[in-house]
Amino acid sequence: NWKKEIARFTPELTCKVLTGTATARQELIGPDNDADIWITSYDLLKRDIALYEDIIFANQIIDEAQYIKNHSTQASKAVRLIQSSFRLALTGTPIENQLMPGFLYNYPTFKNRYESAIVNDQDKETSDRLRRLVHPFILRRLKKDVLKELPDKIEKVVSVHLEGEQKKLYD
């Protein structure tokens, strides 16, 4: 999908999708890394992170950023190992009422300055201070503002009755 969007909106840029076998990906990431935009998945990035060691990117843009909210996961660690001058995280998931350590200071400092006070003590002043720090980086759009042509959501419940081996396995 991202490759199609890039071709549609910036056809002058070259793009490569880093998929396939480990050998195929290694060739794509190798010394002939001449594309303007590289696209990969979190899963493949964490498998291939050693291949990115000596590469410096101008920009790192990640989509579905909610997958790296836990700073101790392999995906989150791999994303942070990528060397780039600019980083942007995108997500369609609403911001949760949980803190996302690892993006402000190191974790112990973040926990000391913000997390403990907000989570344990419900400290409004600390919460407001954190909100002021991150607010300029958060763009919140409402569906009604950006996608007026979409119809209302339609939900349909369809019941499926299991039979035979499926029912036995489910039970």
PDB file of C-alpha atoms in Angstrom:
ATOM      1  CA  ASN A   1       0.000   0.000   0.000  1.00  0.00           C
ATOM      2  CA  TRP A   2       2.752   2.480   0.890  1.00  0.00           C
ATOM      3  CA  LYS A   3       4.510   1.803  -2.423  1.00  0.00           C
ATOM      4  CA  LYS A   4       1.282   2.628  -4.304  1.00  0.00           C
ATOM      5  CA  GLU A   5       0.820   5.823  -2.287  1.00  0.00           C
ATOM      6  CA  ILE A   6       4.402   6.890  -2.960  1.00  0.00           C
ATOM      7  CA  ALA A   7       3.970   6.266  -6.696  1.00  0.00           C
ATOM      8  CA  ARG A   8       0.733   8.246  -6.640  1.00  0.00           C
ATOM      9  CA  PHE A   9       1.913  11.295  -4.679  1.00  0.00           C
ATOM     10  CA  THR A  10       5.682  11.401  -5.353  1.00  0.00           C
ATOM     11  CA  PRO A  11       6.328   9.555  -8.616  1.00  0.00           C
ATOM     12  CA  GLU A  12       9.739  11.223  -8.931  1.00  0.00           C
ATOM     13  CA  LEU A  13      11.043   9.247  -5.940  1.00  0.00           C
ATOM     14  CA  THR A  14      12.303   5.680  -6.231  1.00  0.00           C
ATOM     15  CA  CYS A  15      11.018   3.149  -3.757  1.00  0.00           C
ATOM     16  CA  LYS A  16      11.929  -0.393  -2.791  1.00  0.00           C
ATOM     17  CA  VAL A  17      10.060  -2.815  -0.575  1.00  0.00           C
ATOM     18  CA  LEU A  18      12.365  -4.960   1.541  1.00  0.00           C
ATOM     19  CA  THR A  19      10.601  -8.320   1.495  1.00  0.00           C
ATOM     20  CA  GLY A  20      11.359 -11.869   0.471  1.00  0.00           C
ATOM     21  CA  THR A  21      13.865 -14.313   1.843  1.00  0.00           C
ATOM     22  CA  ALA A  22      16.683 -13.271   4.152  1.00  0.00           C
ATOM     23  CA  THR A  23      19.092 -13.497   1.199  1.00  0.00           C
ATOM     24  CA  ALA A  24      16.849 -11.380  -1.018  1.00  0.00           C
ATOM     25  CA  ARG A  25      16.512  -8.731   1.682  1.00  0.00           C
ATOM     26  CA  GLN A  26      20.261  -8.737   2.260  1.00  0.00           C
ATOM     27  CA  GLU A  27      20.798  -8.008  -1.442  1.00  0.00           C
ATOM     28  CA  LEU A  28      18.245  -5.178  -1.344  1.00  0.00           C
ATOM     29  CA  ILE A  29      19.893  -3.620   1.706  1.00  0.00           C
ATOM     30  CA  GLY A  30      23.409  -4.198   0.343  1.00  0.00           C
ATOM     31  CA  PRO A  31      25.860  -1.711  -1.193  1.00  0.00           C
ATOM     32  CA  ASP A  32      23.559  -0.849  -4.110  1.00  0.00           C
ATOM     33  CA  ASN A  33      21.078   0.813  -1.750  1.00  0.00           C
ATOM     34  CA  ASP A  34      20.062   3.447  -4.266  1.00  0.00           C
ATOM     35  CA  ALA A  35      16.332   3.934  -3.660  1.00  0.00           C
ATOM     36  CA  ASP A  36      14.999   7.165  -2.154  1.00  0.00           C
ATOM     37  CA  ILE A  37      12.513   5.323   0.052  1.00  0.00           C
ATOM     38  CA  TRP A  38      12.818   1.950   1.717  1.00  0.00           C
ATOM     39  CA  ILE A  39       9.777   0.134   3.078  1.00  0.00           C
ATOM     40  CA  THR A  40       9.936  -2.752   5.517  1.00  0.00           C
ATOM     41  CA  SER A  41       7.927  -4.208   8.385  1.00  0.00           C
ATOM     42  CA  TYR A  42       8.689  -4.197  12.093  1.00  0.00           C
ATOM     43  CA  ASP A  43       9.159  -7.967  11.981  1.00  0.00           C
ATOM     44  CA  LEU A  44      11.654  -7.853   9.117  1.00  0.00           C
ATOM     45  CA  LEU A  45      13.441  -4.845  10.578  1.00  0.00           C
ATOM     46  CA  LYS A  46      14.176  -6.648  13.821  1.00  0.00           C
ATOM     47  CA  ARG A  47      15.415  -9.704  11.877  1.00  0.00           C
ATOM     48  CA  ASP A  48      17.618  -7.586   9.609  1.00  0.00           C
ATOM     49  CA  ILE A  49      18.768  -4.899  12.047  1.00  0.00           C
ATOM     50  CA  ALA A  50      22.447  -5.887  11.750  1.00  0.00           C
ATOM     51  CA  LEU A  51      22.284  -5.096   8.014  1.00  0.00           C
ATOM     52  CA  TYR A  52      21.323  -1.486   8.792  1.00  0.00           C
ATOM     53  CA  GLU A  53      24.256  -0.915  11.147  1.00  0.00           C
ATOM     54  CA  ASP A  54      26.359   1.307   8.838  1.00  0.00           C
ATOM     55  CA  ILE A  55      23.503   3.054   7.041  1.00  0.00           C
ATOM     56  CA  ILE A  56      22.499   6.610   7.908  1.00  0.00           C
ATOM     57  CA  PHE A  57      19.080   7.745   6.704  1.00  0.00           C
ATOM     58  CA  ALA A  58      17.929  11.323   6.240  1.00  0.00           C
ATOM     59  CA  ASN A  59      14.488  10.417   7.628  1.00  0.00           C
ATOM     60  CA  GLN A  60      12.885   7.549   9.475  1.00  0.00           C
ATOM     61  CA  ILE A  61       9.101   7.472   9.276  1.00  0.00           C
ATOM     62  CA  ILE A  62       7.274   4.671  10.997  1.00  0.00           C
ATOM     63  CA  ASP A  63       3.618   3.824  10.626  1.00  0.00           C
ATOM     64  CA  GLU A  64       1.463   1.966  13.148  1.00  0.00           C
ATOM     65  CA  ALA A  65       3.682   3.364  15.900  1.00  0.00           C
ATOM     66  CA  GLN A  66       1.549   1.769  18.599  1.00  0.00           C
ATOM     67  CA  TYR A  67       3.572  -1.405  17.919  1.00  0.00           C
ATOM     68  CA  ILE A  68       6.642   0.162  19.506  1.00  0.00           C
ATOM     69  CA  LYS A  69       5.031   1.794  22.539  1.00  0.00           C
ATOM     70  CA  ASN A  70       6.663  -0.773  24.819  1.00  0.00           C
ATOM     71  CA  HIS A  71      10.303   0.313  24.835  1.00  0.00           C
ATOM     72  CA  SER A  72      11.588  -3.139  25.802  1.00  0.00           C
ATOM     73  CA  THR A  73      10.293  -5.051  22.737  1.00  0.00           C
ATOM     74  CA  GLN A  74      12.637  -6.138  19.938  1.00  0.00           C
ATOM     75  CA  ALA A  75      10.703  -4.034  17.416  1.00  0.00           C
ATOM     76  CA  SER A  76      11.060  -0.906  19.536  1.00  0.00           C
ATOM     77  CA  LYS A  77      14.774  -1.522  20.074  1.00  0.00           C
ATOM     78  CA  ALA A  78      15.319  -2.107  16.342  1.00  0.00           C
ATOM     79  CA  VAL A  79      13.529   1.124  15.411  1.00  0.00           C
ATOM     80  CA  ARG A  80      15.724   3.072  17.844  1.00  0.00           C
ATOM     81  CA  LEU A  81      18.904   1.530  16.384  1.00  0.00           C
ATOM     82  CA  ILE A  82      18.225   2.979  12.934  1.00  0.00           C
ATOM     83  CA  GLN A  83      20.442   6.014  12.393  1.00  0.00           C
ATOM     84  CA  SER A  84      18.545   8.990  10.990  1.00  0.00           C
ATOM     85  CA  SER A  85      18.572  12.769  11.192  1.00  0.00           C
ATOM     86  CA  PHE A  86      14.789  13.038  11.543  1.00  0.00           C
ATOM     87  CA  ARG A  87      12.191  10.668  12.996  1.00  0.00           C
ATOM     88  CA  LEU A  88       8.424  10.712  12.654  1.00  0.00           C
ATOM     89  CA  ALA A  89       5.974   8.233  14.163  1.00  0.00           C
ATOM     90  CA  LEU A  90       2.482   7.830  12.706  1.00  0.00           C
ATOM     91  CA  THR A  91      -0.457   5.979  14.170  1.00  0.00           C
ATOM     92  CA  GLY A  92      -4.167   5.810  13.510  1.00  0.00           C
ATOM     93  CA  THR A  93      -4.703   4.475  17.002  1.00  0.00           C
ATOM     94  CA  PRO A  94      -5.884   7.065  19.503  1.00  0.00           C
ATOM     95  CA  ILE A  95      -3.297   8.021  22.049  1.00  0.00           C
ATOM     96  CA  GLU A  96      -3.837   5.875  25.085  1.00  0.00           C
ATOM     97  CA  ASN A  97      -3.871   6.942  28.703  1.00  0.00           C
ATOM     98  CA  GLN A  98      -0.584   5.135  29.207  1.00  0.00           C
ATOM     99  CA  LEU A  99       2.822   6.701  29.049  1.00  0.00           C
ATOM    100  CA  MET A 100       5.268   5.763  26.320  1.00  0.00           C
ATOM    101  CA  PRO A 101       8.742   5.734  27.876  1.00  0.00           C
ATOM    102  CA  GLY A 102      11.812   5.774  25.706  1.00  0.00           C
ATOM    103  CA  PHE A 103      10.872   8.862  23.719  1.00  0.00           C
ATOM    104  CA  LEU A 104      11.663  11.442  26.412  1.00  0.00           C
ATOM    105  CA  TYR A 105      15.024  10.956  28.129  1.00  0.00           C
ATOM    106  CA  ASN A 106      16.033   7.440  29.096  1.00  0.00           C
ATOM    107  CA  TYR A 107      13.534   5.241  30.868  1.00  0.00           C
ATOM    108  CA  PRO A 108      14.752   5.744  34.479  1.00  0.00           C
ATOM    109  CA  THR A 109      14.740   9.533  34.027  1.00  0.00           C
ATOM    110  CA  PHE A 110      11.330   9.487  32.333  1.00  0.00           C
ATOM    111  CA  LYS A 111       9.928   7.293  35.084  1.00  0.00           C
ATOM    112  CA  ASN A 112      11.335   9.575  37.779  1.00  0.00           C
ATOM    113  CA  ARG A 113      10.195  12.848  36.165  1.00  0.00           C
ATOM    114  CA  TYR A 114       6.819  11.841  34.744  1.00  0.00           C
ATOM    115  CA  GLU A 115       5.560   8.282  34.970  1.00  0.00           C
ATOM    116  CA  SER A 116       5.596   7.805  38.751  1.00  0.00           C
ATOM    117  CA  ALA A 117       4.015  11.177  39.455  1.00  0.00           C
ATOM    118  CA  ILE A 118       1.310  10.774  36.822  1.00  0.00           C
ATOM    119  CA  VAL A 119       0.467   7.087  37.154  1.00  0.00           C
ATOM    120  CA  ASN A 120       0.906   6.638  40.908  1.00  0.00           C
ATOM    121  CA  ASP A 121       0.040  10.086  42.253  1.00  0.00           C
ATOM    122  CA  GLN A 122      -2.310  11.404  39.530  1.00  0.00           C
ATOM    123  CA  ASP A 123      -0.191  14.587  39.614  1.00  0.00           C
ATOM    124  CA  LYS A 124      -2.050  17.006  37.335  1.00  0.00           C
ATOM    125  CA  GLU A 125       0.787  19.539  37.214  1.00  0.00           C
ATOM    126  CA  THR A 126       3.271  16.908  35.993  1.00  0.00           C
ATOM    127  CA  SER A 127       0.698  15.577  33.541  1.00  0.00           C
ATOM    128  CA  ASP A 128       0.143  19.087  32.165  1.00  0.00           C
ATOM    129  CA  ARG A 129       3.906  19.632  31.866  1.00  0.00           C
ATOM    130  CA  LEU A 130       4.280  16.410  29.860  1.00  0.00           C
ATOM    131  CA  ARG A 131       1.265  17.327  27.720  1.00  0.00           C
ATOM    132  CA  ARG A 132       2.834  20.711  26.909  1.00  0.00           C
ATOM    133  CA  LEU A 133       6.085  18.978  25.918  1.00  0.00           C
ATOM    134  CA  VAL A 134       4.512  16.489  23.508  1.00  0.00           C
ATOM    135  CA  HIS A 135       1.525  18.497  22.275  1.00  0.00           C
ATOM    136  CA  PRO A 136       3.385  20.221  19.390  1.00  0.00           C
ATOM    137  CA  PHE A 137       4.253  16.799  17.969  1.00  0.00           C
ATOM    138  CA  ILE A 138       0.743  15.338  18.033  1.00  0.00           C
ATOM    139  CA  LEU A 139      -1.633  15.903  15.167  1.00  0.00           C
ATOM    140  CA  ARG A 140      -5.137  14.776  16.023  1.00  0.00           C
ATOM    141  CA  ARG A 141      -7.634  14.594  13.217  1.00  0.00           C
ATOM    142  CA  LEU A 142     -11.240  13.596  13.504  1.00  0.00           C
ATOM    143  CA  LYS A 143     -12.894  11.409  10.899  1.00  0.00           C
ATOM    144  CA  LYS A 144     -15.641  13.992  10.400  1.00  0.00           C
ATOM    145  CA  ASP A 145     -13.028  16.637   9.537  1.00  0.00           C
ATOM    146  CA  VAL A 146     -10.985  14.705   6.990  1.00  0.00           C
ATOM    147  CA  LEU A 147     -13.217  12.063   5.469  1.00  0.00           C
ATOM    148  CA  LYS A 148     -16.583  13.696   4.963  1.00  0.00           C
ATOM    149  CA  GLU A 149     -17.439  11.444   2.024  1.00  0.00           C
ATOM    150  CA  LEU A 150     -17.324   8.234   4.066  1.00  0.00           C
ATOM    151  CA  PRO A 151     -20.695   6.729   4.922  1.00  0.00           C
ATOM    152  CA  ASP A 152     -21.660   5.993   8.498  1.00  0.00           C
ATOM    153  CA  LYS A 153     -20.201   2.840   9.963  1.00  0.00           C
ATOM    154  CA  ILE A 154     -22.381  -0.210   9.352  1.00  0.00           C
ATOM    155  CA  GLU A 155     -22.063  -3.171  11.657  1.00  0.00           C
ATOM    156  CA  LYS A 156     -23.459  -6.559  10.785  1.00  0.00           C
ATOM    157  CA  VAL A 157     -23.454  -9.516  13.177  1.00  0.00           C
ATOM    158  CA  VAL A 158     -23.245 -12.884  11.473  1.00  0.00           C
ATOM    159  CA  SER A 159     -23.451 -16.009  13.599  1.00  0.00           C
ATOM    160  CA  VAL A 160     -21.572 -19.065  12.449  1.00  0.00           C
ATOM    161  CA  HIS A 161     -22.618 -22.424  13.801  1.00  0.00           C
ATOM    162  CA  LEU A 162     -19.833 -24.941  14.166  1.00  0.00           C
ATOM    163  CA  GLU A 163     -20.445 -28.545  13.260  1.00  0.00           C
ATOM    164  CA  GLY A 164     -18.597 -31.822  13.415  1.00  0.00           C
ATOM    165  CA  GLU A 165     -14.847 -31.640  13.981  1.00  0.00           C
ATOM    166  CA  GLN A 166     -14.880 -27.833  14.278  1.00  0.00           C
ATOM    167  CA  LYS A 167     -17.422 -27.933  17.116  1.00  0.00           C
ATOM    168  CA  LYS A 168     -15.557 -30.762  18.821  1.00  0.00           C
ATOM    169  CA  LEU A 169     -12.243 -28.897  18.579  1.00  0.00           C
ATOM    170  CA  TYR A 170     -13.805 -25.632  19.785  1.00  0.00           C
ATOM    171  CA  ASP A 171     -15.563 -27.317  22.723  1.00  0.00           C
TER     172      ASP A 171
END
